[in-house]
C-alpha cells in the first residue's frame, strides 16, 4: 500500500508549496480535507490519525494542538512551524548536517523542519563549529536577504498591491529588536554559547534568500584563510545532493539573492582573503528554506530517494 500523506494547513504558502511538489506523485496517497471542514477539529483529527505522514503548516500553537490530536503511534509528523525546533523530543530536519541527523530523520516520528533564515545560517556555521574552525563562543554576525513570499499570504498581498507603500520599492531591515524567532534555533542546533547578531532584510522580489555570515580570520583558531574555510566546507558537504559549495569566490564577483529561486537545493559561496571571510548560503526560502526541505524529509522518512519530486 502507498503511504498516506496529509497536509494540515494546505492553504498557507508553505502548505501550497508542499502540495505543488506532491500533487502529481503516484508513490503516495495524498488525502485532502474538504475546504469547508479544514478548521473542523474532529475532521482534522480523523485525517491526522488516518495518515502515515502529516505535514503541519500551521502557527505554533495550532501545530502543538494538531500533534495532541494524534491517538496512535503510527502517524509521523513534519512540523514546518517554529514550535518544535529546539524540542529535544523532535529530530531536526537538516539531513546534510551529519550522518546522525540523516539517520535520526529516517527513523523519526517527529521531525522539526528548519526555518528559512536558520537554514542559511546553520548550513555554514554548524560544520565550521563541528570542525573547530569557529569556536562556540565566537561573536558571529549574520545578515539574511529574503524575498517577500516568506512572510506568507498577508505580506505577499501587501507587496503585490498596486497601491502599496512606495517605500516597498526599496529593501527594508526588520527584526531590529535583534530577537528574531529563528535565533533560538540557530543557537541550539549549532551549539553556540553566544547569540549571533542577526539582521534580516526584506527585498522587493518574490522568492530567494542569501544568508551571509562574516568572520575575522585572525580571531579563529589557527587563523585560516578564506580559501581554507572554502576547502573545509567543500569537503564537509562532499557527495551531498542538495547542499554544495560553489567555486571559491563564486561564479561571478556579485551574489544575487534570487539566484537559487525555483530550486530545492542550497549553495554555499565563500569569499574573502587571509584576514576576512564571508560565507553566503544561497537558496530559495520556499525551497530548501521551507517546503522543499519538508518534502526531502518526507522522502527520507518513507525510504524514498531524497530528491524525489524536488528541483535540484
Short mmCIF file of C-alpha atoms in Angstrom, two decimals:
data_model
loop_
_atom_site.label_atom_id
_atom_site.label_comp_id
_atom_site.label_asym_id
_atom_site.label_seq_id
_atom_site.Cartn_x
_atom_site.Cartn_y
_atom_site.Cartn_z
CA UNK A 1 0.00 0.00 0.00
CA UNK A 2 1.07 3.56 -0.67
CA UNK A 3 1.90 5.72 2.36
CA UNK A 4 -0.92 8.10 3.24
CA UNK A 5 0.04 11.78 3.48
CA UNK A 6 -1.98 14.71 4.85
CA UNK A 7 -1.12 18.43 4.82
CA UNK A 8 -2.68 20.20 7.80
CA UNK A 9 -2.73 23.84 6.73
CA UNK A 10 -2.56 23.33 2.96
CA UNK A 11 -3.96 26.81 2.29
CA UNK A 12 -0.91 28.68 3.57
CA UNK A 13 2.17 29.46 1.49
CA UNK A 14 4.22 26.53 2.80
CA UNK A 15 1.30 24.11 2.56
CA UNK A 16 0.56 25.12 -1.01
CA UNK A 17 4.19 24.69 -1.97
CA UNK A 18 4.29 21.20 -0.43
CA UNK A 19 1.09 20.32 -2.27
CA UNK A 20 2.66 21.58 -5.51
CA UNK A 21 5.57 19.18 -5.01
CA UNK A 22 3.37 16.22 -4.03
CA UNK A 23 0.21 16.69 -6.06
CA UNK A 24 1.32 14.76 -9.14
CA UNK A 25 3.22 11.97 -7.37
CA UNK A 26 1.92 8.42 -7.73
CA UNK A 27 4.04 6.87 -4.97
CA UNK A 28 1.93 8.34 -2.14
CA UNK A 29 -1.76 8.68 -1.37
CA UNK A 30 -2.31 12.38 -0.67
CA UNK A 31 -5.58 12.82 1.22
CA UNK A 32 -7.38 16.18 1.11
CA UNK A 33 -9.82 17.54 3.64
CA UNK A 34 -12.98 19.27 2.39
CA UNK A 35 -12.45 23.01 2.18
CA UNK A 36 -15.39 23.77 4.46
CA UNK A 37 -14.05 21.41 7.15
CA UNK A 38 -10.38 22.39 7.17
CA UNK A 39 -10.81 24.13 10.55
CA UNK A 40 -13.12 21.45 11.98
CA UNK A 41 -11.13 19.86 14.80
CA UNK A 42 -12.88 16.49 14.68
CA UNK A 43 -12.49 16.22 10.92
CA UNK A 44 -8.82 17.16 11.11
CA UNK A 45 -8.39 14.58 13.86
CA UNK A 46 -9.71 11.88 11.52
CA UNK A 47 -7.28 12.85 8.79
CA UNK A 48 -4.31 13.09 11.16
CA UNK A 49 -4.95 9.62 12.56
CA UNK A 50 -5.51 8.15 9.09
CA UNK A 51 -2.17 9.38 7.77
CA UNK A 52 1.30 7.88 7.84
CA UNK A 53 2.88 11.32 7.40
CA UNK A 54 1.33 14.65 8.44
CA UNK A 55 2.81 17.99 7.41
CA UNK A 56 1.99 20.74 9.88
CA UNK A 57 1.85 24.09 8.07
CA UNK A 58 0.29 26.00 10.92
CA UNK A 59 1.04 28.70 13.51
CA UNK A 60 3.00 27.41 16.51
CA UNK A 61 0.06 26.98 18.89
CA UNK A 62 -2.04 25.24 16.25
CA UNK A 63 0.86 22.89 15.42
CA UNK A 64 1.11 21.82 19.05
CA UNK A 65 -2.65 21.28 19.17
CA UNK A 66 -2.53 19.18 16.00
CA UNK A 67 0.06 16.83 17.48
CA UNK A 68 -2.17 16.41 20.52
CA UNK A 69 -4.97 15.18 18.22
CA UNK A 70 -2.94 12.10 17.30
CA UNK A 71 -4.20 8.97 19.09
CA UNK A 72 -1.87 6.35 17.61
CA UNK A 73 1.83 5.58 17.42
CA UNK A 74 1.84 5.19 13.62
CA UNK A 75 1.37 8.77 12.42
CA UNK A 76 4.62 10.66 11.87
CA UNK A 77 4.83 14.45 11.80
CA UNK A 78 6.89 17.02 9.91
CA UNK A 79 6.32 20.38 11.56
CA UNK A 80 7.06 23.45 9.42
CA UNK A 81 6.35 25.86 12.29
CA UNK A 82 8.76 27.19 14.92
CA UNK A 83 7.04 25.19 17.67
CA UNK A 84 9.38 22.18 17.98
CA UNK A 85 12.73 23.23 16.51
CA UNK A 86 14.52 23.28 19.87
CA UNK A 87 12.45 20.48 21.43
CA UNK A 88 14.71 17.51 22.30
CA UNK A 89 11.81 15.15 21.62
CA UNK A 90 11.86 16.20 17.96
CA UNK A 91 14.58 15.49 15.39
CA UNK A 92 15.96 18.44 13.45
CA UNK A 93 15.24 18.06 9.75
CA UNK A 94 18.52 19.04 8.10
CA UNK A 95 19.97 15.74 6.88
CA UNK A 96 23.18 17.17 5.42
CA UNK A 97 24.50 18.35 8.79
CA UNK A 98 25.71 14.88 9.76
CA UNK A 99 25.10 11.18 9.31
CA UNK A 100 23.50 11.22 12.75
CA UNK A 101 20.97 13.84 11.61
CA UNK A 102 20.16 11.83 8.50
CA UNK A 103 19.74 8.57 10.42
CA UNK A 104 17.54 10.25 13.02
CA UNK A 105 15.25 11.72 10.37
CA UNK A 106 14.86 8.37 8.62
CA UNK A 107 13.67 6.70 11.82
CA UNK A 108 11.86 9.65 13.37
CA UNK A 109 8.20 10.07 14.17
CA UNK A 110 8.64 13.78 14.94
CA UNK A 111 10.71 15.96 12.61
CA UNK A 112 11.05 19.72 13.04
CA UNK A 113 11.53 21.33 9.65
CA UNK A 114 14.19 24.10 9.75
CA UNK A 115 13.35 27.78 9.45
CA UNK A 116 14.37 29.67 6.32
CA UNK A 117 16.89 32.16 7.74
CA UNK A 118 18.07 29.49 10.17
CA UNK A 119 18.77 27.07 7.31
CA UNK A 120 21.14 29.56 5.72
CA UNK A 121 22.94 30.31 8.97
CA UNK A 122 23.17 26.71 10.17
CA UNK A 123 24.36 25.34 6.83
CA UNK A 124 27.60 27.30 7.19
CA UNK A 125 28.00 27.64 10.96
CA UNK A 126 27.23 24.07 12.06
CA UNK A 127 30.10 22.43 10.11
CA UNK A 128 32.52 25.23 11.00
CA UNK A 129 31.80 24.74 14.71
CA UNK A 130 31.93 20.96 14.42
CA UNK A 131 35.29 21.16 12.64
CA UNK A 132 36.68 23.54 15.27
CA UNK A 133 37.20 26.35 12.76
CA UNK A 134 34.74 28.56 14.66
CA UNK A 135 34.51 28.26 18.44
CA UNK A 136 31.14 28.12 20.18
CA UNK A 137 31.75 31.49 21.86
CA UNK A 138 32.78 33.35 18.68
CA UNK A 139 30.73 36.58 18.24
CA UNK A 140 29.03 35.73 14.95
CA UNK A 141 27.29 38.25 12.71
CA UNK A 142 24.79 37.33 10.02
CA UNK A 143 22.69 39.26 7.53
CA UNK A 144 19.99 37.50 5.54
CA UNK A 145 18.23 38.93 2.49
CA UNK A 146 14.90 37.35 1.57
CA UNK A 147 12.05 37.66 -0.89
CA UNK A 148 8.65 38.67 0.46
CA UNK A 149 6.97 35.27 -0.06
CA UNK A 150 8.48 34.08 3.21
CA UNK A 151 6.07 36.37 5.06
CA UNK A 152 3.02 34.41 3.92
CA UNK A 153 -0.19 35.44 2.20
CA UNK A 154 -0.64 38.71 4.06
CA UNK A 155 2.80 40.05 3.19
CA UNK A 156 2.54 38.77 -0.39
CA UNK A 157 -0.72 40.68 -0.80
CA UNK A 158 0.86 43.77 0.75
CA UNK A 159 3.79 43.72 -1.68
CA UNK A 160 1.68 42.90 -4.73
CA UNK A 161 -0.95 45.56 -4.02
CA UNK A 162 -0.81 48.13 -6.85
CA UNK A 163 -1.45 50.83 -4.23
CA UNK A 164 1.24 49.63 -1.87
CA UNK A 165 3.50 51.82 0.21
CA UNK A 166 6.06 53.22 -2.28
CA UNK A 167 8.81 52.55 0.24
CA UNK A 168 8.42 48.85 -0.62
CA UNK A 169 10.40 49.64 -3.77
CA UNK A 170 13.49 49.54 -1.57
CA UNK A 171 14.74 46.81 0.75
CA UNK A 172 13.88 47.08 4.42
CA UNK A 173 15.69 45.92 7.52
CA UNK A 174 13.39 44.31 10.07
CA UNK A 175 13.75 42.36 13.31
CA UNK A 176 15.52 45.39 14.73
CA UNK A 177 14.95 44.22 18.30
CA UNK A 178 17.64 41.59 17.47
CA UNK A 179 15.30 38.93 18.88
CA UNK A 180 14.20 37.20 15.67
CA UNK A 181 12.24 33.99 16.21
CA UNK A 182 14.91 31.89 14.43
CA UNK A 183 17.67 32.84 16.88
CA UNK A 184 16.93 30.11 19.46
CA UNK A 185 17.08 27.53 16.66
CA UNK A 186 20.40 28.88 15.35
CA UNK A 187 21.99 28.80 18.80
CA UNK A 188 20.56 25.42 19.79
CA UNK A 189 21.38 23.48 16.63
CA UNK A 190 24.91 24.90 16.27
CA UNK A 191 25.70 24.55 19.98
CA UNK A 192 26.63 28.22 20.32
CA UNK A 193 27.39 29.94 23.61
CA UNK A 194 26.68 33.41 22.20
CA UNK A 195 23.69 34.58 20.20
CA UNK A 196 24.70 35.89 16.78
CA UNK A 197 23.90 39.46 15.82
CA UNK A 198 21.32 38.64 13.17
CA UNK A 199 19.87 41.17 10.73
CA UNK A 200 17.13 40.02 8.32
CA UNK A 201 16.41 42.17 5.26
CA UNK A 202 13.24 42.02 3.15
CA UNK A 203 13.59 42.65 -0.59
CA UNK A 204 11.11 43.65 -3.26
CA UNK A 205 11.15 40.30 -5.06
CA UNK A 206 9.07 37.14 -4.64
CA UNK A 207 11.49 34.43 -3.54
CA UNK A 208 15.13 33.68 -2.94
CA UNK A 209 17.42 34.03 0.07
CA UNK A 210 21.05 34.90 0.73
CA UNK A 211 22.22 34.41 4.33
CA UNK A 212 25.75 35.69 4.95
CA UNK A 213 28.00 35.17 7.98
CA UNK A 214 31.07 37.39 8.46
CA UNK A 215 34.31 36.20 10.04
CA UNK A 216 37.57 37.81 11.21
CA UNK A 217 40.07 35.06 10.41
CA UNK A 218 42.67 36.21 12.95
CA UNK A 219 40.16 35.57 15.74
CA UNK A 220 39.68 31.96 14.64
CA UNK A 221 41.77 29.00 15.86
CA UNK A 222 44.72 28.52 13.52
CA UNK A 223 43.87 31.74 11.66
CA UNK A 224 42.59 30.01 8.49
CA UNK A 225 42.32 31.90 5.21
CA UNK A 226 39.07 32.23 3.31
CA UNK A 227 40.36 29.56 0.93
CA UNK A 228 40.99 27.22 3.88
CA UNK A 229 37.38 27.71 5.00
CA UNK A 230 36.15 27.07 1.47
CA UNK A 231 38.14 23.83 1.29
CA UNK A 232 36.77 22.68 4.66
CA UNK A 233 33.14 23.30 3.69
CA UNK A 234 33.62 21.70 0.28
CA UNK A 235 34.98 18.54 1.89
CA UNK A 236 32.28 18.56 4.58
CA UNK A 237 29.42 18.54 2.08
CA UNK A 238 31.11 16.32 -0.49
CA UNK A 239 28.63 13.88 -2.03
CA UNK A 240 25.52 15.71 -0.83
CA UNK A 241 22.79 16.16 -3.44
CA UNK A 242 21.02 19.20 -2.04
CA UNK A 243 23.86 21.19 -0.45
CA UNK A 244 27.03 22.07 -2.32
CA UNK A 245 29.77 24.69 -2.40
CA UNK A 246 30.43 26.96 -5.35
CA UNK A 247 33.98 27.52 -6.61
CA UNK A 248 35.93 29.85 -4.31
CA UNK A 249 34.68 33.41 -4.77
CA UNK A 250 31.53 32.25 -6.57
CA UNK A 251 30.76 32.11 -10.26
CA UNK A 252 30.98 35.92 -10.54
CA UNK A 253 32.04 38.79 -8.24
CA UNK A 254 28.46 39.52 -7.12
CA UNK A 255 25.75 37.41 -5.46
CA UNK A 256 22.11 37.80 -6.44
CA UNK A 257 19.80 36.71 -3.64
CA UNK A 258 17.30 35.23 -6.11
CA UNK A 259 20.00 33.10 -7.74
CA UNK A 260 18.57 29.79 -6.47
CA UNK A 261 14.88 30.71 -6.75
CA UNK A 262 12.88 27.79 -8.08
CA UNK A 263 15.33 25.20 -6.75
CA UNK A 264 15.17 22.96 -3.68
CA UNK A 265 18.94 22.86 -3.15
CA UNK A 266 21.34 25.20 -1.35
CA UNK A 267 24.67 26.59 -2.49
CA UNK A 268 27.43 27.92 -0.22
CA UNK A 269 29.59 30.71 -1.62
CA UNK A 270 32.82 31.51 0.21
CA UNK A 271 34.62 34.79 -0.49
CA UNK A 272 37.42 36.71 1.17
CA UNK A 273 41.16 36.70 1.81
CA UNK A 274 43.70 36.00 4.56
CA UNK A 275 42.08 38.27 7.15
CA UNK A 276 38.33 38.17 6.48
CA UNK A 277 35.78 35.67 5.17
CA UNK A 278 32.13 35.74 4.23
CA UNK A 279 30.10 32.59 3.68
CA UNK A 280 26.78 33.06 1.89
CA UNK A 281 24.10 30.38 1.79
CA UNK A 282 22.12 30.94 -1.40
CA UNK A 283 18.78 29.15 -1.69
CA UNK A 284 15.04 29.51 -2.20
CA UNK A 285 13.24 30.49 1.00
CA UNK A 286 10.29 28.41 -0.22
CA UNK A 287 12.54 25.51 -1.31
CA UNK A 288 15.38 24.33 0.92
CA UNK A 289 14.17 27.05 3.29
CA UNK A 290 10.71 25.52 3.78
CA UNK A 291 8.64 23.24 1.53
CA UNK A 292 11.47 21.63 -0.40
CA UNK A 293 13.17 20.68 2.85
CA UNK A 294 9.90 19.29 4.20
CA UNK A 295 9.43 17.05 1.15
CA UNK A 296 13.06 15.93 1.38
CA UNK A 297 12.43 14.93 5.00
CA UNK A 298 9.30 13.02 4.00
CA UNK A 299 11.26 11.16 1.33
CA UNK A 300 13.87 10.13 3.87
CA UNK A 301 11.26 9.06 6.41
CA UNK A 302 9.46 6.90 3.85
CA UNK A 303 12.62 5.38 2.38
CA UNK A 304 12.32 7.16 -0.99
CA UNK A 305 15.23 8.71 -2.85
CA UNK A 306 15.64 12.04 -1.08
CA UNK A 307 15.37 14.25 -4.19
CA UNK A 308 12.13 12.68 -5.47
CA UNK A 309 9.71 15.43 -6.52
CA UNK A 310 12.30 18.15 -5.98
CA UNK A 311 14.06 20.53 -8.34
CA UNK A 312 17.81 20.50 -7.78
#
